[in-house]
Structures are given as structure tokens and as C-alpha cells.
PDB file of C-alpha atoms in Angstrom:
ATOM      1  CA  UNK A   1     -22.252  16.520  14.050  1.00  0.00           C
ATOM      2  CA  UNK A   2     -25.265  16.382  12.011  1.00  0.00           C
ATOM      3  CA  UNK A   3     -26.256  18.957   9.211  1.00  0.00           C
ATOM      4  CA  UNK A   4     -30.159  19.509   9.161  1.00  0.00           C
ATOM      5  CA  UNK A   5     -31.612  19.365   5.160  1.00  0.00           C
ATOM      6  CA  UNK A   6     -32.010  22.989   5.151  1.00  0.00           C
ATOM      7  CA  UNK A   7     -28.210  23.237   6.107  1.00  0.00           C
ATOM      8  CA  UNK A   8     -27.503  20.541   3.319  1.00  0.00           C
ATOM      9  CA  UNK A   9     -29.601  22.273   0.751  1.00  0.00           C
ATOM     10  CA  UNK A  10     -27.898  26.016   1.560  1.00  0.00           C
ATOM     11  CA  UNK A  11     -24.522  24.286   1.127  1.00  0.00           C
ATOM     12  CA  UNK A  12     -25.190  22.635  -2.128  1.00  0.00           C
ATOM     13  CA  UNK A  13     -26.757  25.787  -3.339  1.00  0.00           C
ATOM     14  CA  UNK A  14     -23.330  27.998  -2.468  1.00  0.00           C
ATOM     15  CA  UNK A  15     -21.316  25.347  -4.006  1.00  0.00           C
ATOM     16  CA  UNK A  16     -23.338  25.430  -7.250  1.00  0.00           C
ATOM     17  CA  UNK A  17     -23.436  29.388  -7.272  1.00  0.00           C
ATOM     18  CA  UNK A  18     -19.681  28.813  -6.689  1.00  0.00           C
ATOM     19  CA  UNK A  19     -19.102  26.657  -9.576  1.00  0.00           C
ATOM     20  CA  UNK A  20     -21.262  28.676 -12.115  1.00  0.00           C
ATOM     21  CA  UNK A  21     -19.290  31.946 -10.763  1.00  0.00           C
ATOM     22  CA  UNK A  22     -16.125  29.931 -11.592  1.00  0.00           C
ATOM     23  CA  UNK A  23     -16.839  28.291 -14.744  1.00  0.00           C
ATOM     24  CA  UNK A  24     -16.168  30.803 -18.226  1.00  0.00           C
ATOM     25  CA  UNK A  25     -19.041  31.702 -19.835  1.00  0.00           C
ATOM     26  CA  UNK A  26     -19.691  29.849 -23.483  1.00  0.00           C
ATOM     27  CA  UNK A  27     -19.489  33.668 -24.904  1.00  0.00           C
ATOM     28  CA  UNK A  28     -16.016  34.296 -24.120  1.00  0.00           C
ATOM     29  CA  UNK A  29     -14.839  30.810 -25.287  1.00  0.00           C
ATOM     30  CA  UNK A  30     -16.203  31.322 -28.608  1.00  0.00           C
ATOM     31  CA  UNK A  31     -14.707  34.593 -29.270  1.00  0.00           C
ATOM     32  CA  UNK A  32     -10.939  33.042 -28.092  1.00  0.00           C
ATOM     33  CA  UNK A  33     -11.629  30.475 -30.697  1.00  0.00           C
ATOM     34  CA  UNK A  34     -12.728  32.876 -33.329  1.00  0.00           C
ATOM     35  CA  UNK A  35     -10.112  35.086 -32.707  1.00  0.00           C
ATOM     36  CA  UNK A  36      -7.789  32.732 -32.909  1.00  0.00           C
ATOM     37  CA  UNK A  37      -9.120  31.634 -36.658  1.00  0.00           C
ATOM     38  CA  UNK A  38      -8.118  34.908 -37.619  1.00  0.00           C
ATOM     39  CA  UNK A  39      -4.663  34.643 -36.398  1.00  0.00           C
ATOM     40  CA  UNK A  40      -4.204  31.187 -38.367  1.00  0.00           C
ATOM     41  CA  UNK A  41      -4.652  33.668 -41.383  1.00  0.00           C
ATOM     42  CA  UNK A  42      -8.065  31.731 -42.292  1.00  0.00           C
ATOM     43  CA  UNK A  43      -9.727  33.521 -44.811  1.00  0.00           C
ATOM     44  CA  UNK A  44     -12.984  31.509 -44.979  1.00  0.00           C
ATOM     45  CA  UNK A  45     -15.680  30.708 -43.393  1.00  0.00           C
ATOM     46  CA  UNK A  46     -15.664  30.479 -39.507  1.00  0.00           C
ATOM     47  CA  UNK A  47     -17.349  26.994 -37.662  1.00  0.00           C
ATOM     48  CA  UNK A  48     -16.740  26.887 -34.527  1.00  0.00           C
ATOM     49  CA  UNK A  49     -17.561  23.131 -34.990  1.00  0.00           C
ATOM     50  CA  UNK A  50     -14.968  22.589 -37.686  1.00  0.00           C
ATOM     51  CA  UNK A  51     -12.382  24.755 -35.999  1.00  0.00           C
ATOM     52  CA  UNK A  52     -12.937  22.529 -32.886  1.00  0.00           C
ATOM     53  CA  UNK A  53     -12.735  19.422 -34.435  1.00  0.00           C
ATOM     54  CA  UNK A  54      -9.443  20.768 -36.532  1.00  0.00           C
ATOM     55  CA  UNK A  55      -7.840  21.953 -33.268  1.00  0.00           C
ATOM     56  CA  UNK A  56      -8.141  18.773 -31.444  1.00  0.00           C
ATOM     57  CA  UNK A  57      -6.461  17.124 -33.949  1.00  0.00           C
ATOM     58  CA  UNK A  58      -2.992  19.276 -33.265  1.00  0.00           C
ATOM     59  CA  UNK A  59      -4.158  19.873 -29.403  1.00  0.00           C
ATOM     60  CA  UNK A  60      -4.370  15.229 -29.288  1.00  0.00           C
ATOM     61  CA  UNK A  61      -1.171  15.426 -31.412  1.00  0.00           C
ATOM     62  CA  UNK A  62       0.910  17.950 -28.851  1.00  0.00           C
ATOM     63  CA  UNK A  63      -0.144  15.679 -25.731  1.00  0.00           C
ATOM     64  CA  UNK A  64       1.323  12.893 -27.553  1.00  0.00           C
ATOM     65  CA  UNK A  65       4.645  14.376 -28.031  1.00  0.00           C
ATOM     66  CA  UNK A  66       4.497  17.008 -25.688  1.00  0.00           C
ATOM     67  CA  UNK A  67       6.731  19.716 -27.739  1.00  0.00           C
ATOM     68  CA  UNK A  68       4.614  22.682 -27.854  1.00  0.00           C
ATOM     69  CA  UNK A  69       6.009  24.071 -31.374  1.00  0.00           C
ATOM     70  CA  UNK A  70       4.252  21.169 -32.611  1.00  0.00           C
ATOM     71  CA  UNK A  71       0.985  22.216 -31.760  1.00  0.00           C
ATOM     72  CA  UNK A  72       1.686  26.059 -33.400  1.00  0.00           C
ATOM     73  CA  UNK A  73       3.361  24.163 -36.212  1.00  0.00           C
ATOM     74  CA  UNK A  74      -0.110  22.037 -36.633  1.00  0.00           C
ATOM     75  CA  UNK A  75      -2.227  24.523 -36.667  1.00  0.00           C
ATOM     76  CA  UNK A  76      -0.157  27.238 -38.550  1.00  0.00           C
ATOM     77  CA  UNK A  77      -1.530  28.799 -41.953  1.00  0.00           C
ATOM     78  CA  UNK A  78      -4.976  27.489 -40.897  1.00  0.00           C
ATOM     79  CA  UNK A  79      -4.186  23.966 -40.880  1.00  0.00           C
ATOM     80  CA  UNK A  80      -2.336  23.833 -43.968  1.00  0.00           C
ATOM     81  CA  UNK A  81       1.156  22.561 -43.062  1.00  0.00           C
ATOM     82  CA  UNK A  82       2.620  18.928 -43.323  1.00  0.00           C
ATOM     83  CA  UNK A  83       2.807  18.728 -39.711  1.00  0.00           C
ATOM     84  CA  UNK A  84      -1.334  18.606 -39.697  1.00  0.00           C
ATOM     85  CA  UNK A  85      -0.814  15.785 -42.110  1.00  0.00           C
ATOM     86  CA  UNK A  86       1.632  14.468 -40.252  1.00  0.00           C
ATOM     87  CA  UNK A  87      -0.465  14.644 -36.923  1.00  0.00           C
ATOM     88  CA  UNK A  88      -3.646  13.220 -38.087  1.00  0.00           C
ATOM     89  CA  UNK A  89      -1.472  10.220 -39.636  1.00  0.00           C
ATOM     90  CA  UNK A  90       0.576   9.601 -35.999  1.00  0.00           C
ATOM     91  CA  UNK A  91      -2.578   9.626 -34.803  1.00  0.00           C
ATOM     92  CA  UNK A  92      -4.153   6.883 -36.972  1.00  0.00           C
ATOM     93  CA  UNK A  93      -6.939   9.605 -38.117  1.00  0.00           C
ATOM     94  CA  UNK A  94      -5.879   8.730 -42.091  1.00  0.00           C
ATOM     95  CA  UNK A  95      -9.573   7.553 -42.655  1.00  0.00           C
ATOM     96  CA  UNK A  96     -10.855  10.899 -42.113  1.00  0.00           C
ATOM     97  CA  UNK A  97      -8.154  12.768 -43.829  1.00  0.00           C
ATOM     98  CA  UNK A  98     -10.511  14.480 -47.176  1.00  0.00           C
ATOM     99  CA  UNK A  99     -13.182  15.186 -44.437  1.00  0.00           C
ATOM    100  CA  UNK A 100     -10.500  17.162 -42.830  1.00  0.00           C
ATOM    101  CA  UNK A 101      -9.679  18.350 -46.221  1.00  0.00           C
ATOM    102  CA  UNK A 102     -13.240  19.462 -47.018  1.00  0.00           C
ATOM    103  CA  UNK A 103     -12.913  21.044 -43.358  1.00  0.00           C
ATOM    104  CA  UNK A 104      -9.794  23.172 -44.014  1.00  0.00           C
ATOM    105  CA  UNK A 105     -11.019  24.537 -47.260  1.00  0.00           C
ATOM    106  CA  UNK A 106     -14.217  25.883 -45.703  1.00  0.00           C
ATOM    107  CA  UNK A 107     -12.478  27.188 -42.734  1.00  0.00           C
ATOM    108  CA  UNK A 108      -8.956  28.087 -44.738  1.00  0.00           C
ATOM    109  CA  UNK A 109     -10.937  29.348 -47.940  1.00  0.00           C
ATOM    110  CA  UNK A 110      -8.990  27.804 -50.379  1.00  0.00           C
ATOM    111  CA  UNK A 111      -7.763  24.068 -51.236  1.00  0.00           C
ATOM    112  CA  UNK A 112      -5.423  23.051 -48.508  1.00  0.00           C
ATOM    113  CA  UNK A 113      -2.776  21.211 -50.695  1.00  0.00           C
ATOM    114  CA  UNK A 114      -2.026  18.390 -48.092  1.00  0.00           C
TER     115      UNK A 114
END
């Protein structure tokens, strides 16, 4: 059985409607991430950038162990604890530790003390 282009073209075209339909919109990602910067108890200035790049960092860190109190422990006080420290050290990130410094104090809104 052959499928004609206009049969091909009507199928890719539901499949694409299907996958946009599917797919969370940009809008709603942005507010789970900014709400969840206020839960961390950050008092500073929200990035969505820097919180992404901070998050990875204890999200890279929890699929390395996988113990998921790690990756609350990580991220708790707005990045502040030794276990960040500890997490961007297991995972050989050392070099960019006062960039994540500079990072935390923007986002936590104070020095970070790690």
C-alpha cells in the first residue's frame, strides 16, 4: 500500500499538531522554575539562566548517585549548602566554582559562604 503526497503531507501535519499539543509551553516552564527560586528562600535576583545553570549542577550530581535527598540537599537555601560544593567538586566542575559563586550571590542575594 502506497500513501499519495497529499496523504503523506496530512499525516506529517497531524503528527506535528500532535507534538506541539503535547509539548509544555516555554510560559509554564519558566514560572515552575521561578517558583521554585522562591522556595530555595532566594532573596535576590531571579535568572532563569543562572538558576538553570545552578540546577543542573545538583540535577547532573543526583543522576550520578541517584539518592534523591541529594538533589534537595544541593539545591537547599538557594544553593548555599556544602553538598553544592560538594557536587560541583564530584563532578570535576572546581574550575568554575567563583563563577558559581558570583552566580549564587546574584540569585541567593547575599555571599554564599562556600
Amino acid at each position: 500500500m502506497h500513501l499519495s503526497s497529499l496523504q503523506l503531507a496530512c499525516a506529517a501535519l497531524a503528527a506535528l499538531a500532535l507534538s506541539a499539543a503535547a509539548a509544555p509551553p516555554a510560559q509554564t516552564q519558566h514560572h515552575v522554575a521561578r517558583r521554585s527560586f522562591f522556595n530555595l528562600q532566594c532573596k535576590g535576583v531571579y535568572d532563569a539562566a543562572i538558576f538553570a545553570r545552578l540546577d543542573r549542577i545538583c540535577d547532573d550530581c543526583y543522576t550520578l548517585f541517584r539518592e534523591p535527598q541529594l538533589y534537595s540537599l544541593c539545591r537547599k537555601d538557594c544553593f548555599t549548602t556544602d553538598y553544592f560544593k560538594g557536587c560541583v567538586e564530584v563532578l570535576r566542575e572546581t574550575d568554575q566554582l567563583e563563577l558559581f559563586k558570583t552566580y549564587i550571590k546574584q540569585l541567593h542575594g547575599a555571599d554564599p559562604g562556600i
